[in-house]
Amino acid sequence: MIHFLLLFSRQGKLRLQKWFTPLSELEKKKVIRDMTLMVLARPPRTSNFLQWRDLKIVYKRYASLYFCTGLEEKDNELLALEMIHRYVELLDKYFGNVCELDIIFNFEKAYFILDEFLMGGEILETSKFAVGGSVEEADTLQETMEEYMSKPAY
Amino acid sequence: MSPSVPLQEMIRAIRSARTQCEERGVIQRECAAIRAQFRQSDNGGRSHNLAKLLYVHMLGYPAHFGQMECVRMIASPRYSEKRVGYLGAMMLLDEKQDASLLITNSIKNDLSHSNQYVQSLALCTLACMGSAEMCRDLAPEIDRLLQSSNSYIKKKAALCAVHIVRKVQDLGELFVPAARSLLSEKNHGVLHGAVVLITQLCERNPETLKRFRKTVPDLVQIMKGLIISGYSPEHDVSGISDPFLQVRILRLLRILGRNSESASDAMNDLLAQVATNTDSTKTVGNAVLYETVLTVLDIKSESGLRVLAVNILGRFLLNSDRNIRYIAMTSLQKIVGTDHNAVQRHRGTIVDCLKDQDASVKRRALELSLALVSASNIRSMIKELLLFLSSCPPELKAQATSGIFIAAERYAPSKRWHIDTILHVLTTAGGDVRDETVPNLIHLITNASELHCYTVHKLYRALLTDISQQSLVQVACWCIGEYGDLLLKGECQETEPVQVSEDDVLDALETVLQSHMSSSATRGFALTATMKLSTRITDNVDRIRSIVSIYGSCIDVELQQRAVEYNALFKKYDHMRAAVLERMPLIEKNNSGNTNGEATRETLTETNSSKVAQEERVPPPPQQPAKQTYDLLDLLGGASEPLQQSPAAQTLPIITSSSAGGDLLDLLGGLEPTPAPVTPAPSATVYEKDGVTLTLSCEQQSDSSLAVTLTATNASQSDISGFTLQAAVPKSVQLNMNAPSRDSLPAQGAAQLTQLVMLNNPNKVNLKMRIRISYTRQGSAFQDMVQVDSLPGLGAAGHT
C-alpha cells in the first residue's frame, strides 16, 4: 500500500498531496518537509529509491515536478516507478501535453484523475483508456449554470 | 464585501504576489470573502469557493472553517458540488475530526445512488478516510456492491473493502465469498481489485489463507493468460501485458505458496515461464522479474528454480541501472542467511558497489558485505571494508565500524591481525566507534599476551602521530600504562626496534593530559597510565609525582579525585604502591562464554537506556559470581576496569577509606547476593510474539533487593541468533544484569536462554520494568519492546 503521493516543484512548493493513512496536520507538514528536503538534496544520476523511517520512498522527476511516494516494506519499488509514470501519462492524455501550470490551475482535475487511478493506497484501474474515459464522462455530469441553479441546494 | 473571483483568477493573483507578505494579504482577503460566501445563501458559486479554499489549504494555510461546508456540499444533489465536497472531505477531514462522522449518512445515501459516478465518489471517500465506525456501518453496503453487475462499481467496492479490512479486521469474513467469485471476472480493474482484496484477507487471517490456497490454479491460469496473450493496447506497457496485475498476482502466489508444498508445486512451472520469458530491457520487465524472484525465494520452490532466481539477481547486480542494482542488493540481503553460498558467488560485484557514488547503493552494499564476511574471505573483505571506511559517508560510519569489529571478532585468523585491524579502524574512524569498543579492545590486548610488546609499540607510534581520536588515545594510554616497561626495553620481534626513553613516554602522556582535544575520560586514562608507569620506570618517578600532584587541584572532579588518591598512594601507602600498580591479571571469560567486556557492555548500555542519574548507579566490579578470590589485588584489578571505561559508569572508589582489608571485605560481603528464599518463584509470561516467549520470575532476596530471572524460548521454525535483552527500571532502582546463559535460541524450543537481573529498590518504589528484545532471524534483525508494569510474586513471597 502506498502511504502518500506528493508532487512538488524544484523550489519545494507543493502542487498535490494525497494521503492514504490518517495523519494530523502537523505530521503531514513534517512529512512534506522531510520529503522535499531529502528528494531535492539528491544529486542527479542517483537511484530513485530512499529509505525513510520504515517506508521506502520512490521519487521521479518529470520536467520541473518531483513525484514522490512512500511505500511499505513489501511493495515493489520498480512497480511504483511504473505507477508514477502511468499517472503522468494519464495527466498528459487528459490535459494534452501537461505541464506544471496545468496542474497548478486545474489541481482539482488532477485529484479527480488520481482518484480514478488510485484508491486506498492501491492501484484501481490498470487500463490506460478507462481512467481518462471515466473522468471525461464524469465531467459531462457537471451542470451548466442554469441546471445548477434549477436544482435545490440541500 | 469584495466580490469573490473564480478559482483561476485567485490562483493567478496569489502567484503574482511578489513577496510572502503580499501573498499572505491576498490569501487573507480571499479567505474572508470565502467565509462570508459560506454564510450567505446559495448564489451559484459554492463549488468555486470550496475549490478556492482547498487551493489555499494546499499552500499550507489553515482551512478548518471549510469542514462544515464540505459536509453541506456532499449532501447537495448537484454533482459539481458533490464532487468538490467529497474532494474537500478527503483533504480536510480525517477520521480524527468529529465532522467526519456527519458525512456517514451522506455516504450511505450516495452508495445507493442511481448514478455510478456519485456512487464512486462515496466509495472513494470511504476508502480514503473512513474511520472504523464508518467502516462497520457501511460494510454490508460494500458487500452488496461487490456483487453488483457494474464492473466500474465492483472494482471500487473491492478496494473499499480492502480499506475496511485494514481498519476492522473482523469484517474480513464478510467479504470472503464475494472476493472468491470476483476472480472469475474478465475486467482487469476488477481482477486487480479482487487480487488485492484476497491478499489483504490472507495476510490478516491464516484460516482464510488456507481456504484461498485452492485458488492457486485459477491464479496460475490468469497469469498464463496475461503472458501469452497478444498485444492489448489498453494494458500494454513496453511489451508486458498489464504488469500491475501480474505483479499483484505474483505477490498473492507468494503468500499462498509459503509453507505449502502443494501450492508451491502448482506454481513452479508458471514461475519458471515468467522468469525466462520476461523481457528485462525495460524497468517494467524488471519489476515483474523482481517480484518473481521474491516469490521463488519465499515459497518452497525446487532447487533449479531457486538457482534461476539467484542468477537473475546476479544479472541485476551487473545492470547499469542503479535502481536495479539497489533492489538486487536488497533482495540478496533477504536471502543471505539461507542461500549463503549462492550469494557469495556475487561477492566481487557487491564489494564493487561499495565504491558507487550513490549513498543508497553504498548503504545496501555495506549491509550485504558485512553479511557475506566468512572465515575464508575475512582478510580480503576486511581490506575492502577498511578501504571503504576511509571514504565512507558519515551516516554509515558507525554501522561500518561496528560491523567490521563484529566480523573481525568472529573470524580473526590471528590475534595480531585482529589487533592490527582494530587499530586501523580506530585511526581511520575512531570518532565514530561505539563506546564499548575500548573495553573490548583492552580485553583483547590483555589476552594476547605474546603481542603486548608489539601492541604497545604500535599504539605508542599511533599516539605520537595523532591524539584526536579519543578511543585510540584511551587504548594507547592504557597500554602504555600497563606495558610501559616493554616499550622502554626497546626491542621487539614483530616490529622494528625504536629507542624510547622514559621522558618521551611521559611527554606523550602529558601531551594527552594537557591537550584540549582530550575528553575527560581520556585524560583519566592518561593520568592512571602515568601513575602506573611510576612502578615501571626507574628515573623519572619524581616527574610523575609532580604531574599527579598538579592534578590534585584540577577543576575536573574525576581527575581531581584520581590525582588525590594517587597522591595518597605516594605519600601514605608507598609500601603498597608496587603491589597496587602491578600488571593486571588476565581477564577471565565467565562460564557462559560471554566476555567480561561484554557483560560490562550490557551494564553500560543499560545505564544509557534507563537514563538513570549516573550518581545513583553503582555497577559491581565485573567479576562474575563464579570468581571466588577476594584478596586485595583482585578487587583492585576488577575495580580498575570500571575506572577506565566511559564516564557513564560510576567507579567504585579505590581505597579512599584509610582502613584497608576489613572494610573492603565487608564491601564484598555486601555485594554477594544473599541466598534466595526457598519458596519457588512465581513466573509470568510477559512477551509472546513470532514464536518468541519471554517469562519473568521474581524472588525477593532481602528487604530491598530482588532477583528477577528472564527466560526466553523460541517456538518458531527458524533459529534465532544474537538474542539480547536490555532492561530499564525506574530512576531510584538499581539494576544489575548478569550475563545470559546463551545468545542464540534454536528453533522449536530446543534450548532456552536465562538471564538473571538483580534489582535493588531502597526507596520501595513501584517496580516496573521495560525490556527491549533484539535478535536476528533468517538474516534480518528484529527488535521489540515490552513494558512490565507489575512484577509477579512481589506481593507474595518475601514480605517482611
mmCIF file of N, CA and C in Angstrom, chain A residues 1 15-16 18 22-23 25 29 42 45-49 51 74-79 81-82 86 101 104-107 111-112 115-116 119-120 122-129 134 137-139 141-143 145 148-149 151-154, chain B residues 8 11 15 44 46-47 51 55 57-58 60 72 76-81 83 87 90-91 94-95 115 117 152 155-156 159 166 188 192 196 203 234-237 242 244 247-248 251 284 286-287 290-291 322-323 326-327 358 360 364:
data_model
loop_
_atom_site.group_PDB
_atom_site.id
_atom_site.type_symbol
_atom_site.label_atom_id
_atom_site.label_comp_id
_atom_site.label_asym_id
_atom_site.label_seq_id
_atom_site.Cartn_x
_atom_site.Cartn_y
_atom_site.Cartn_z
ATOM 1 N N MET A 1 0.854 -1.195 0.000
ATOM 2 C CA MET A 1 0.000 0.000 0.000
ATOM 3 C C MET A 1 0.880 1.231 0.000
ATOM 4 N N ARG A 15 2.433 20.880 -4.993
ATOM 5 C CA ARG A 15 1.413 21.034 -6.031
ATOM 6 C C ARG A 15 0.268 20.062 -5.866
ATOM 7 N N LEU A 16 0.504 18.957 -5.182
ATOM 8 C CA LEU A 16 -0.548 17.972 -4.974
ATOM 9 C C LEU A 16 -0.122 17.114 -3.802
ATOM 10 N N LYS A 18 -1.624 13.641 -1.643
ATOM 11 C CA LYS A 18 -2.683 12.657 -1.416
ATOM 12 C C LYS A 18 -2.198 11.740 -0.309
ATOM 13 N N PRO A 22 -4.247 8.026 7.984
ATOM 14 C CA PRO A 22 -4.667 9.203 8.749
ATOM 15 C C PRO A 22 -3.490 9.811 9.505
ATOM 16 N N LEU A 23 -3.204 11.063 9.206
ATOM 17 C CA LEU A 23 -2.139 11.774 9.912
ATOM 18 C C LEU A 23 -2.659 13.135 10.317
ATOM 19 N N GLU A 25 -2.457 17.253 10.898
ATOM 20 C CA GLU A 25 -1.918 18.304 10.024
ATOM 21 C C GLU A 25 -0.443 18.516 10.274
ATOM 22 N N LYS A 29 2.648 18.013 7.653
ATOM 23 C CA LYS A 29 3.605 19.075 7.321
ATOM 24 C C LYS A 29 5.025 18.573 7.499
ATOM 25 N N ARG A 42 19.050 15.228 -3.451
ATOM 26 C CA ARG A 42 19.666 14.112 -4.163
ATOM 27 C C ARG A 42 20.387 14.621 -5.406
ATOM 28 N N ARG A 45 21.533 11.497 -11.359
ATOM 29 C CA ARG A 45 22.115 10.195 -11.686
ATOM 30 C C ARG A 45 22.327 9.331 -10.442
ATOM 31 N N THR A 46 21.453 9.463 -9.469
ATOM 32 C CA THR A 46 21.459 8.506 -8.364
ATOM 33 C C THR A 46 20.188 7.681 -8.484
ATOM 34 N N SER A 47 20.093 6.646 -7.661
ATOM 35 C CA SER A 47 18.919 5.789 -7.782
ATOM 36 C C SER A 47 17.688 6.539 -7.299
ATOM 37 N N ASN A 48 16.521 6.033 -7.658
ATOM 38 C CA ASN A 48 15.280 6.718 -7.309
ATOM 39 C C ASN A 48 14.703 6.262 -5.988
ATOM 40 N N PHE A 49 15.478 5.506 -5.217
ATOM 41 C CA PHE A 49 14.930 4.940 -4.001
ATOM 42 C C PHE A 49 15.654 5.468 -2.785
ATOM 43 N N GLN A 51 15.466 5.360 1.807
ATOM 44 C CA GLN A 51 14.854 4.753 2.977
ATOM 45 C C GLN A 51 14.569 5.879 3.954
ATOM 46 N N LYS A 74 6.734 -4.329 1.874
ATOM 47 C CA LYS A 74 6.517 -5.432 0.936
ATOM 48 C C LYS A 74 6.293 -4.963 -0.494
ATOM 49 N N ASP A 75 6.174 -3.655 -0.696
ATOM 50 C CA ASP A 75 5.814 -3.195 -2.034
ATOM 51 C C ASP A 75 7.000 -3.223 -2.981
ATOM 52 N N ASN A 76 6.704 -3.279 -4.253
ATOM 53 C CA ASN A 76 7.697 -3.384 -5.313
ATOM 54 C C ASN A 76 8.072 -1.978 -5.786
ATOM 55 N N GLU A 77 9.326 -1.597 -5.566
ATOM 56 C CA GLU A 77 9.725 -0.220 -5.904
ATOM 57 C C GLU A 77 9.703 0.040 -7.397
ATOM 58 N N LEU A 78 10.128 -0.966 -8.173
ATOM 59 C CA LEU A 78 10.152 -0.750 -9.620
ATOM 60 C C LEU A 78 8.738 -0.555 -10.132
ATOM 61 N N LEU A 79 7.798 -1.285 -9.545
ATOM 62 C CA LEU A 79 6.419 -1.117 -9.977
ATOM 63 C C LEU A 79 5.913 0.275 -9.598
ATOM 64 N N LEU A 81 7.649 2.946 -9.620
ATOM 65 C CA LEU A 81 8.125 3.851 -10.680
ATOM 66 C C LEU A 81 7.189 3.797 -11.867
ATOM 67 N N GLU A 82 6.749 2.583 -12.207
ATOM 68 C CA GLU A 82 5.816 2.439 -13.322
ATOM 69 C C GLU A 82 4.497 3.115 -13.007
ATOM 70 N N ARG A 86 2.679 5.967 -15.081
ATOM 71 C CA ARG A 86 1.321 5.823 -15.599
ATOM 72 C C ARG A 86 0.490 7.048 -15.242
ATOM 73 N N LEU A 101 2.003 24.132 -14.928
ATOM 74 C CA LEU A 101 0.949 25.136 -14.812
ATOM 75 C C LEU A 101 -0.435 24.517 -14.907
ATOM 76 N N ILE A 104 -1.229 23.272 -11.607
ATOM 77 C CA ILE A 104 -1.478 24.340 -10.640
ATOM 78 C C ILE A 104 -2.884 24.877 -10.809
ATOM 79 N N PHE A 105 -3.232 25.215 -12.057
ATOM 80 C CA PHE A 105 -4.509 25.877 -12.268
ATOM 81 C C PHE A 105 -5.690 24.925 -12.292
ATOM 82 N N ASN A 106 -5.446 23.666 -12.483
ATOM 83 C CA ASN A 106 -6.543 22.698 -12.505
ATOM 84 C C ASN A 106 -6.283 21.590 -11.503
ATOM 85 N N PHE A 107 -5.900 21.981 -10.317
ATOM 86 C CA PHE A 107 -5.489 20.980 -9.345
ATOM 87 C C PHE A 107 -6.615 20.011 -9.024
ATOM 88 N N TYR A 111 -6.635 15.843 -9.040
ATOM 89 C CA TYR A 111 -7.108 14.959 -7.982
ATOM 90 C C TYR A 111 -8.144 13.977 -8.493
ATOM 91 N N PHE A 112 -9.068 14.466 -9.361
ATOM 92 C CA PHE A 112 -10.108 13.560 -9.859
ATOM 93 C C PHE A 112 -9.482 12.428 -10.647
ATOM 94 N N ASP A 115 -7.927 10.017 -8.299
ATOM 95 C CA ASP A 115 -8.918 9.189 -7.608
ATOM 96 C C ASP A 115 -9.495 8.110 -8.498
ATOM 97 N N GLU A 116 -9.370 8.253 -9.820
ATOM 98 C CA GLU A 116 -9.800 7.181 -10.698
ATOM 99 C C GLU A 116 -8.691 6.163 -10.916
ATOM 100 N N MET A 119 -6.750 4.156 -5.288
ATOM 101 C CA MET A 119 -7.742 4.268 -4.238
ATOM 102 C C MET A 119 -7.250 3.488 -3.023
ATOM 103 N N GLY A 120 -7.380 4.075 -1.856
ATOM 104 C CA GLY A 120 -6.963 3.374 -0.643
ATOM 105 C C GLY A 120 -5.513 2.934 -0.672
ATOM 106 N N GLU A 122 -3.902 1.701 -3.221
ATOM 107 C CA GLU A 122 -3.643 0.651 -4.213
ATOM 108 C C GLU A 122 -4.068 1.126 -5.587
ATOM 109 N N ILE A 123 -3.563 0.469 -6.611
ATOM 110 C CA ILE A 123 -3.956 0.830 -7.978
ATOM 111 C C ILE A 123 -5.370 0.335 -8.219
ATOM 112 N N LEU A 124 -6.185 1.217 -8.797
ATOM 113 C CA LEU A 124 -7.599 0.898 -9.001
ATOM 114 C C LEU A 124 -7.845 0.385 -10.408
ATOM 115 N N GLU A 125 -7.274 1.043 -11.377
ATOM 116 C CA GLU A 125 -7.567 0.708 -12.766
ATOM 117 C C GLU A 125 -6.265 0.609 -13.539
ATOM 118 N N THR A 126 -6.083 -0.539 -14.198
ATOM 119 C CA THR A 126 -4.808 -0.720 -14.893
ATOM 120 C C THR A 126 -4.898 -0.392 -16.378
ATOM 121 N N SER A 127 -6.097 -0.093 -16.836
ATOM 122 C CA SER A 127 -6.239 0.203 -18.257
ATOM 123 C C SER A 127 -5.954 1.671 -18.512
ATOM 124 N N LYS A 128 -5.206 1.953 -19.568
ATOM 125 C CA LYS A 128 -4.830 3.334 -19.859
ATOM 126 C C LYS A 128 -6.028 4.165 -20.246
ATOM 127 N N PHE A 129 -6.969 3.548 -20.945
ATOM 128 C CA PHE A 129 -8.054 4.345 -21.514
ATOM 129 C C PHE A 129 -9.198 4.514 -20.532
ATOM 130 N N SER A 134 -13.441 7.612 -17.789
ATOM 131 C CA SER A 134 -14.325 7.846 -16.629
ATOM 132 C C SER A 134 -14.333 9.308 -16.237
ATOM 133 N N GLU A 137 -16.305 11.353 -18.704
ATOM 134 C CA GLU A 137 -17.742 11.132 -18.541
ATOM 135 C C GLU A 137 -18.267 11.833 -17.304
ATOM 136 N N ALA A 138 -17.510 11.758 -16.227
ATOM 137 C CA ALA A 138 -17.944 12.441 -15.008
ATOM 138 C C ALA A 138 -18.000 13.940 -15.233
ATOM 139 N N ASP A 139 -17.082 14.461 -16.057
ATOM 140 C CA ASP A 139 -17.084 15.893 -16.350
ATOM 141 C C ASP A 139 -18.387 16.300 -17.008
ATOM 142 N N LEU A 141 -21.170 15.279 -16.417
ATOM 143 C CA LEU A 141 -22.251 15.387 -15.444
ATOM 144 C C LEU A 141 -22.275 16.751 -14.775
ATOM 145 N N GLN A 142 -21.147 17.440 -14.853
ATOM 146 C CA GLN A 142 -21.102 18.732 -14.183
ATOM 147 C C GLN A 142 -22.075 19.676 -14.884
ATOM 148 N N GLU A 143 -22.925 20.285 -14.050
ATOM 149 C CA GLU A 143 -24.030 21.040 -14.617
ATOM 150 C C GLU A 143 -23.609 22.366 -15.214
ATOM 151 N N MET A 145 -24.708 26.389 -15.673
ATOM 152 C CA MET A 145 -25.186 27.311 -14.644
ATOM 153 C C MET A 145 -26.695 27.204 -14.443
ATOM 154 N N TYR A 148 -27.586 24.071 -12.732
ATOM 155 C CA TYR A 148 -27.070 24.213 -11.367
ATOM 156 C C TYR A 148 -28.065 24.945 -10.492
ATOM 157 N N MET A 149 -28.549 26.089 -11.010
ATOM 158 C CA MET A 149 -29.435 26.911 -10.180
ATOM 159 C C MET A 149 -30.824 26.304 -10.091
ATOM 160 N N LYS A 151 -31.530 23.181 -9.674
ATOM 161 C CA LYS A 151 -31.584 22.110 -8.674
ATOM 162 C C LYS A 151 -31.635 22.723 -7.283
ATOM 163 N N PRO A 152 -32.281 22.038 -6.359
ATOM 164 C CA PRO A 152 -32.324 22.588 -4.995
ATOM 165 C C PRO A 152 -30.933 22.524 -4.352
ATOM 166 N N ALA A 153 -30.819 23.292 -3.250
ATOM 167 C CA ALA A 153 -29.498 23.378 -2.597
ATOM 168 C C ALA A 153 -29.193 22.088 -1.806
ATOM 169 N N TYR A 154 -29.674 21.985 -0.584
ATOM 170 C CA TYR A 154 -29.509 20.739 0.172
ATOM 171 C C TYR A 154 -30.562 20.637 1.234
ATOM 172 N N GLN B 8 -9.459 30.340 -10.823
ATOM 173 C CA GLN B 8 -8.217 30.559 -11.561
ATOM 174 C C GLN B 8 -7.708 31.980 -11.435
ATOM 175 N N ILE B 11 -5.922 32.075 -8.210
ATOM 176 C CA ILE B 11 -4.601 31.458 -8.257
ATOM 177 C C ILE B 11 -3.604 32.407 -8.912
ATOM 178 N N ARG B 15 -0.209 33.903 -7.270
ATOM 179 C CA ARG B 15 1.103 33.653 -7.862
ATOM 180 C C ARG B 15 1.822 34.934 -8.230
ATOM 181 N N GLY B 44 -24.771 30.174 -6.553
ATOM 182 C CA GLY B 44 -24.193 29.557 -7.743
ATOM 183 C C GLY B 44 -22.689 29.455 -7.723
ATOM 184 N N ARG B 46 -20.836 28.171 -4.975
ATOM 185 C CA ARG B 46 -20.353 27.444 -3.793
ATOM 186 C C ARG B 46 -19.223 26.492 -4.121
ATOM 187 N N SER B 47 -19.342 25.791 -5.224
ATOM 188 C CA SER B 47 -18.266 24.841 -5.519
ATOM 189 C C SER B 47 -16.971 25.588 -5.823
ATOM 190 N N ALA B 51 -13.434 25.117 -3.790
ATOM 191 C CA ALA B 51 -12.218 24.803 -4.538
ATOM 192 C C ALA B 51 -11.122 25.800 -4.210
ATOM 193 N N TYR B 55 -7.393 25.113 -2.480
ATOM 194 C CA TYR B 55 -6.105 25.560 -3.010
ATOM 195 C C TYR B 55 -5.302 26.255 -1.928
ATOM 196 N N HIS B 57 -5.563 25.787 1.170
ATOM 197 C CA HIS B 57 -5.132 24.755 2.126
ATOM 198 C C HIS B 57 -3.859 24.080 1.643
ATOM 199 N N MET B 58 -3.782 23.857 0.325
ATOM 200 C CA MET B 58 -2.605 23.172 -0.195
ATOM 201 C C MET B 58 -1.358 24.021 -0.050
ATOM 202 N N GLY B 60 -0.709 25.585 2.456
ATOM 203 C CA GLY B 60 -0.267 25.455 3.829
ATOM 204 C C GLY B 60 -1.013 26.335 4.818
ATOM 205 N N ARG B 72 -21.889 20.030 4.014
ATOM 206 C CA ARG B 72 -23.099 20.510 3.332
ATOM 207 C C ARG B 72 -23.068 20.194 1.846
ATOM 208 N N SER B 76 -25.479 17.882 -1.094
ATOM 209 C CA SER B 76 -26.199 18.573 -2.168
ATOM 210 C C SER B 76 -26.509 17.629 -3.319
ATOM 211 N N PRO B 77 -27.644 17.843 -4.014
ATOM 212 C CA PRO B 77 -27.949 16.994 -5.169
ATOM 213 C C PRO B 77 -27.187 17.386 -6.431
ATOM 214 N N ARG B 78 -26.497 18.502 -6.392
ATOM 215 C CA ARG B 78 -25.780 18.922 -7.593
ATOM 216 C C ARG B 78 -24.459 18.178 -7.680
ATOM 217 N N TYR B 79 -24.196 17.588 -8.816
ATOM 218 C CA TYR B 79 -22.986 16.770 -8.961
ATOM 219 C C TYR B 79 -21.718 17.586 -8.759
ATOM 220 N N SER B 80 -21.672 18.794 -9.333
ATOM 221 C CA SER B 80 -20.457 19.607 -9.197
ATOM 222 C C SER B 80 -20.132 19.819 -7.736
ATOM 223 N N GLU B 81 -21.204 20.112 -6.955
ATOM 224 C CA GLU B 81 -20.950 20.386 -5.545
ATOM 225 C C GLU B 81 -20.525 19.125 -4.817
ATOM 226 N N ARG B 83 -18.944 16.660 -6.031
ATOM 227 C CA ARG B 83 -17.570 16.312 -6.423
ATOM 228 C C ARG B 83 -16.555 17.082 -5.582
ATOM 229 N N LEU B 87 -14.087 15.893 -2.455
ATOM 230 C CA LEU B 87 -12.658 16.189 -2.528
ATOM 231 C C LEU B 87 -12.218 16.925 -1.272
ATOM 232 N N MET B 90 -11.953 14.617 1.669
ATOM 233 C CA MET B 90 -10.724 13.824 1.682
ATOM 234 C C MET B 90 -9.525 14.651 2.061
ATOM 235 N N MET B 91 -9.574 15.956 1.752
ATOM 236 C CA MET B 91 -8.402 16.776 2.068
ATOM 237 C C MET B 91 -8.462 17.360 3.475
ATOM 238 N N ASP B 94 -10.308 14.024 8.414
ATOM 239 C CA ASP B 94 -9.820 12.657 8.542
ATOM 240 C C ASP B 94 -10.534 12.039 9.718
ATOM 241 N N GLU B 95 -10.244 10.812 9.994
ATOM 242 C CA GLU B 95 -11.060 10.107 10.970
ATOM 243 C C GLU B 95 -10.955 10.706 12.361
ATOM 244 N N ASN B 115 -26.732 7.061 -10.011
ATOM 245 C CA ASN B 115 -25.630 7.391 -10.914
ATOM 246 C C ASN B 115 -24.326 6.782 -10.398
ATOM 247 N N TYR B 117 -21.306 7.476 -10.952
ATOM 248 C CA TYR B 117 -20.227 8.400 -10.593
ATOM 249 C C TYR B 117 -20.427 8.967 -9.201
ATOM 250 N N TYR B 152 -17.431 -1.129 -13.075
ATOM 251 C CA TYR B 152 -16.870 0.120 -12.571
ATOM 252 C C TYR B 152 -17.061 0.203 -11.055
ATOM 253 N N LYS B 155 -15.005 -2.751 -9.039
ATOM 254 C CA LYS B 155 -13.580 -2.587 -8.762
ATOM 255 C C LYS B 155 -13.379 -1.601 -7.620
ATOM 256 N N LYS B 156 -14.226 -0.572 -7.568
ATOM 257 C CA LYS B 156 -14.076 0.400 -6.481
ATOM 258 C C LYS B 156 -14.505 -0.206 -5.157
ATOM 259 N N LEU B 159 -11.638 -2.308 -3.603
ATOM 260 C CA LEU B 159 -10.599 -1.578 -2.871
ATOM 261 C C LEU B 159 -11.158 -0.934 -1.610
ATOM 262 N N ARG B 166 -8.616 -3.434 6.530
ATOM 263 C CA ARG B 166 -7.450 -2.881 7.238
ATOM 264 C C ARG B 166 -7.870 -2.239 8.551
ATOM 265 N N HIS B 188 -9.954 -6.244 -16.103
ATOM 266 C CA HIS B 188 -8.685 -6.196 -15.382
ATOM 267 C C HIS B 188 -8.772 -5.391 -14.101
ATOM 268 N N HIS B 192 -7.835 -6.983 -10.627
ATOM 269 C CA HIS B 192 -6.776 -6.404 -9.798
ATOM 270 C C HIS B 192 -7.296 -6.143 -8.394
ATOM 271 N N VAL B 196 -6.034 -7.850 -4.846
ATOM 272 C CA VAL B 196 -5.582 -7.051 -3.698
ATOM 273 C C VAL B 196 -6.412 -7.402 -2.464
ATOM 274 N N GLU B 203 -3.461 -12.125 4.364
ATOM 275 C CA GLU B 203 -2.406 -11.645 5.264
ATOM 276 C C GLU B 203 -2.910 -11.522 6.687
ATOM 277 N N GLU B 234 -4.734 -1.380 -24.477
ATOM 278 C CA GLU B 234 -5.051 -0.612 -23.271
ATOM 279 C C GLU B 234 -4.256 -1.066 -22.063
ATOM 280 N N HIS B 235 -3.720 -2.296 -22.095
ATOM 281 C CA HIS B 235 -2.999 -2.756 -20.918
ATOM 282 C C HIS B 235 -1.512 -2.898 -21.138
ATOM 283 N N ASP B 236 -1.068 -2.696 -22.360
ATOM 284 C CA ASP B 236 0.328 -2.988 -22.648
ATOM 285 C C ASP B 236 1.252 -1.895 -22.121
ATOM 286 N N VAL B 237 2.344 -2.303 -21.503
ATOM 287 C CA VAL B 237 3.384 -1.355 -21.117
ATOM 288 C C VAL B 237 4.704 -1.929 -21.619
ATOM 289 N N ASP B 242 -0.290 -5.723 -18.928
ATOM 290 C CA ASP B 242 -0.763 -5.415 -17.581
ATOM 291 C C ASP B 242 0.218 -5.836 -16.470
ATOM 292 N N PHE B 244 0.936 -4.401 -13.754
ATOM 293 C CA PHE B 244 0.431 -4.161 -12.401
ATOM 294 C C PHE B 244 -0.307 -5.393 -11.894
ATOM 295 N N VAL B 247 2.170 -8.351 -11.279
ATOM 296 C CA VAL B 247 2.941 -8.252 -10.033
ATOM 297 C C VAL B 247 2.050 -8.583 -8.831
ATOM 298 N N ARG B 248 0.809 -8.121 -8.852
ATOM 299 C CA ARG B 248 -0.074 -8.406 -7.712
ATOM 300 C C ARG B 248 -0.372 -9.888 -7.622
ATOM 301 N N ARG B 251 2.534 -11.619 -6.161
ATOM 302 C CA ARG B 251 2.617 -11.378 -4.721
ATOM 303 C C ARG B 251 1.631 -12.260 -3.960
ATOM 304 N N VAL B 284 9.908 -2.008 -16.532
ATOM 305 C CA VAL B 284 8.665 -2.711 -16.253
ATOM 306 C C VAL B 284 8.900 -4.219 -16.244
ATOM 307 N N ASN B 286 11.702 -5.652 -15.549
ATOM 308 C CA ASN B 286 12.467 -5.936 -14.344
ATOM 309 C C ASN B 286 11.589 -5.925 -13.116
ATOM 310 N N ALA B 287 10.551 -5.100 -13.122
ATOM 311 C CA ALA B 287 9.631 -5.085 -11.977
ATOM 312 C C ALA B 287 8.966 -6.442 -11.829
ATOM 313 N N TYR B 290 11.548 -9.028 -10.730
ATOM 314 C CA TYR B 290 11.861 -8.812 -9.326
ATOM 315 C C TYR B 290 10.838 -9.496 -8.447
ATOM 316 N N GLU B 291 9.564 -9.269 -8.771
ATOM 317 C CA GLU B 291 8.510 -9.887 -7.971
ATOM 318 C C GLU B 291 8.579 -11.400 -8.083
ATOM 319 N N ARG B 322 21.135 1.980 -11.786
ATOM 320 C CA ARG B 322 21.375 1.945 -10.336
ATOM 321 C C ARG B 322 20.199 1.391 -9.575
ATOM 322 N N ASN B 323 19.006 1.698 -10.037
ATOM 323 C CA ASN B 323 17.807 1.216 -9.336
ATOM 324 C C ASN B 323 17.813 -0.296 -9.265
ATOM 325 N N TYR B 326 20.311 -1.563 -6.817
ATOM 326 C CA TYR B 326 19.844 -1.332 -5.451
ATOM 327 C C TYR B 326 18.885 -2.416 -5.012
ATOM 328 N N ILE B 327 17.895 -2.710 -5.839
ATOM 329 C CA ILE B 327 16.932 -3.709 -5.395
ATOM 330 C C ILE B 327 17.537 -5.095 -5.422
ATOM 331 N N ASP B 358 26.363 6.577 -5.339
ATOM 332 C CA ASP B 358 25.038 6.764 -4.772
ATOM 333 C C ASP B 358 25.020 6.289 -3.311
ATOM 334 N N SER B 360 22.510 5.536 -1.349
ATOM 335 C CA SER B 360 21.600 4.416 -1.080
ATOM 336 C C SER B 360 22.259 3.099 -1.467
ATOM 337 N N ARG B 364 23.306 -0.237 1.009
ATOM 338 C CA ARG B 364 22.926 -1.627 0.777
ATOM 339 C C ARG B 364 24.157 -2.505 0.617
#
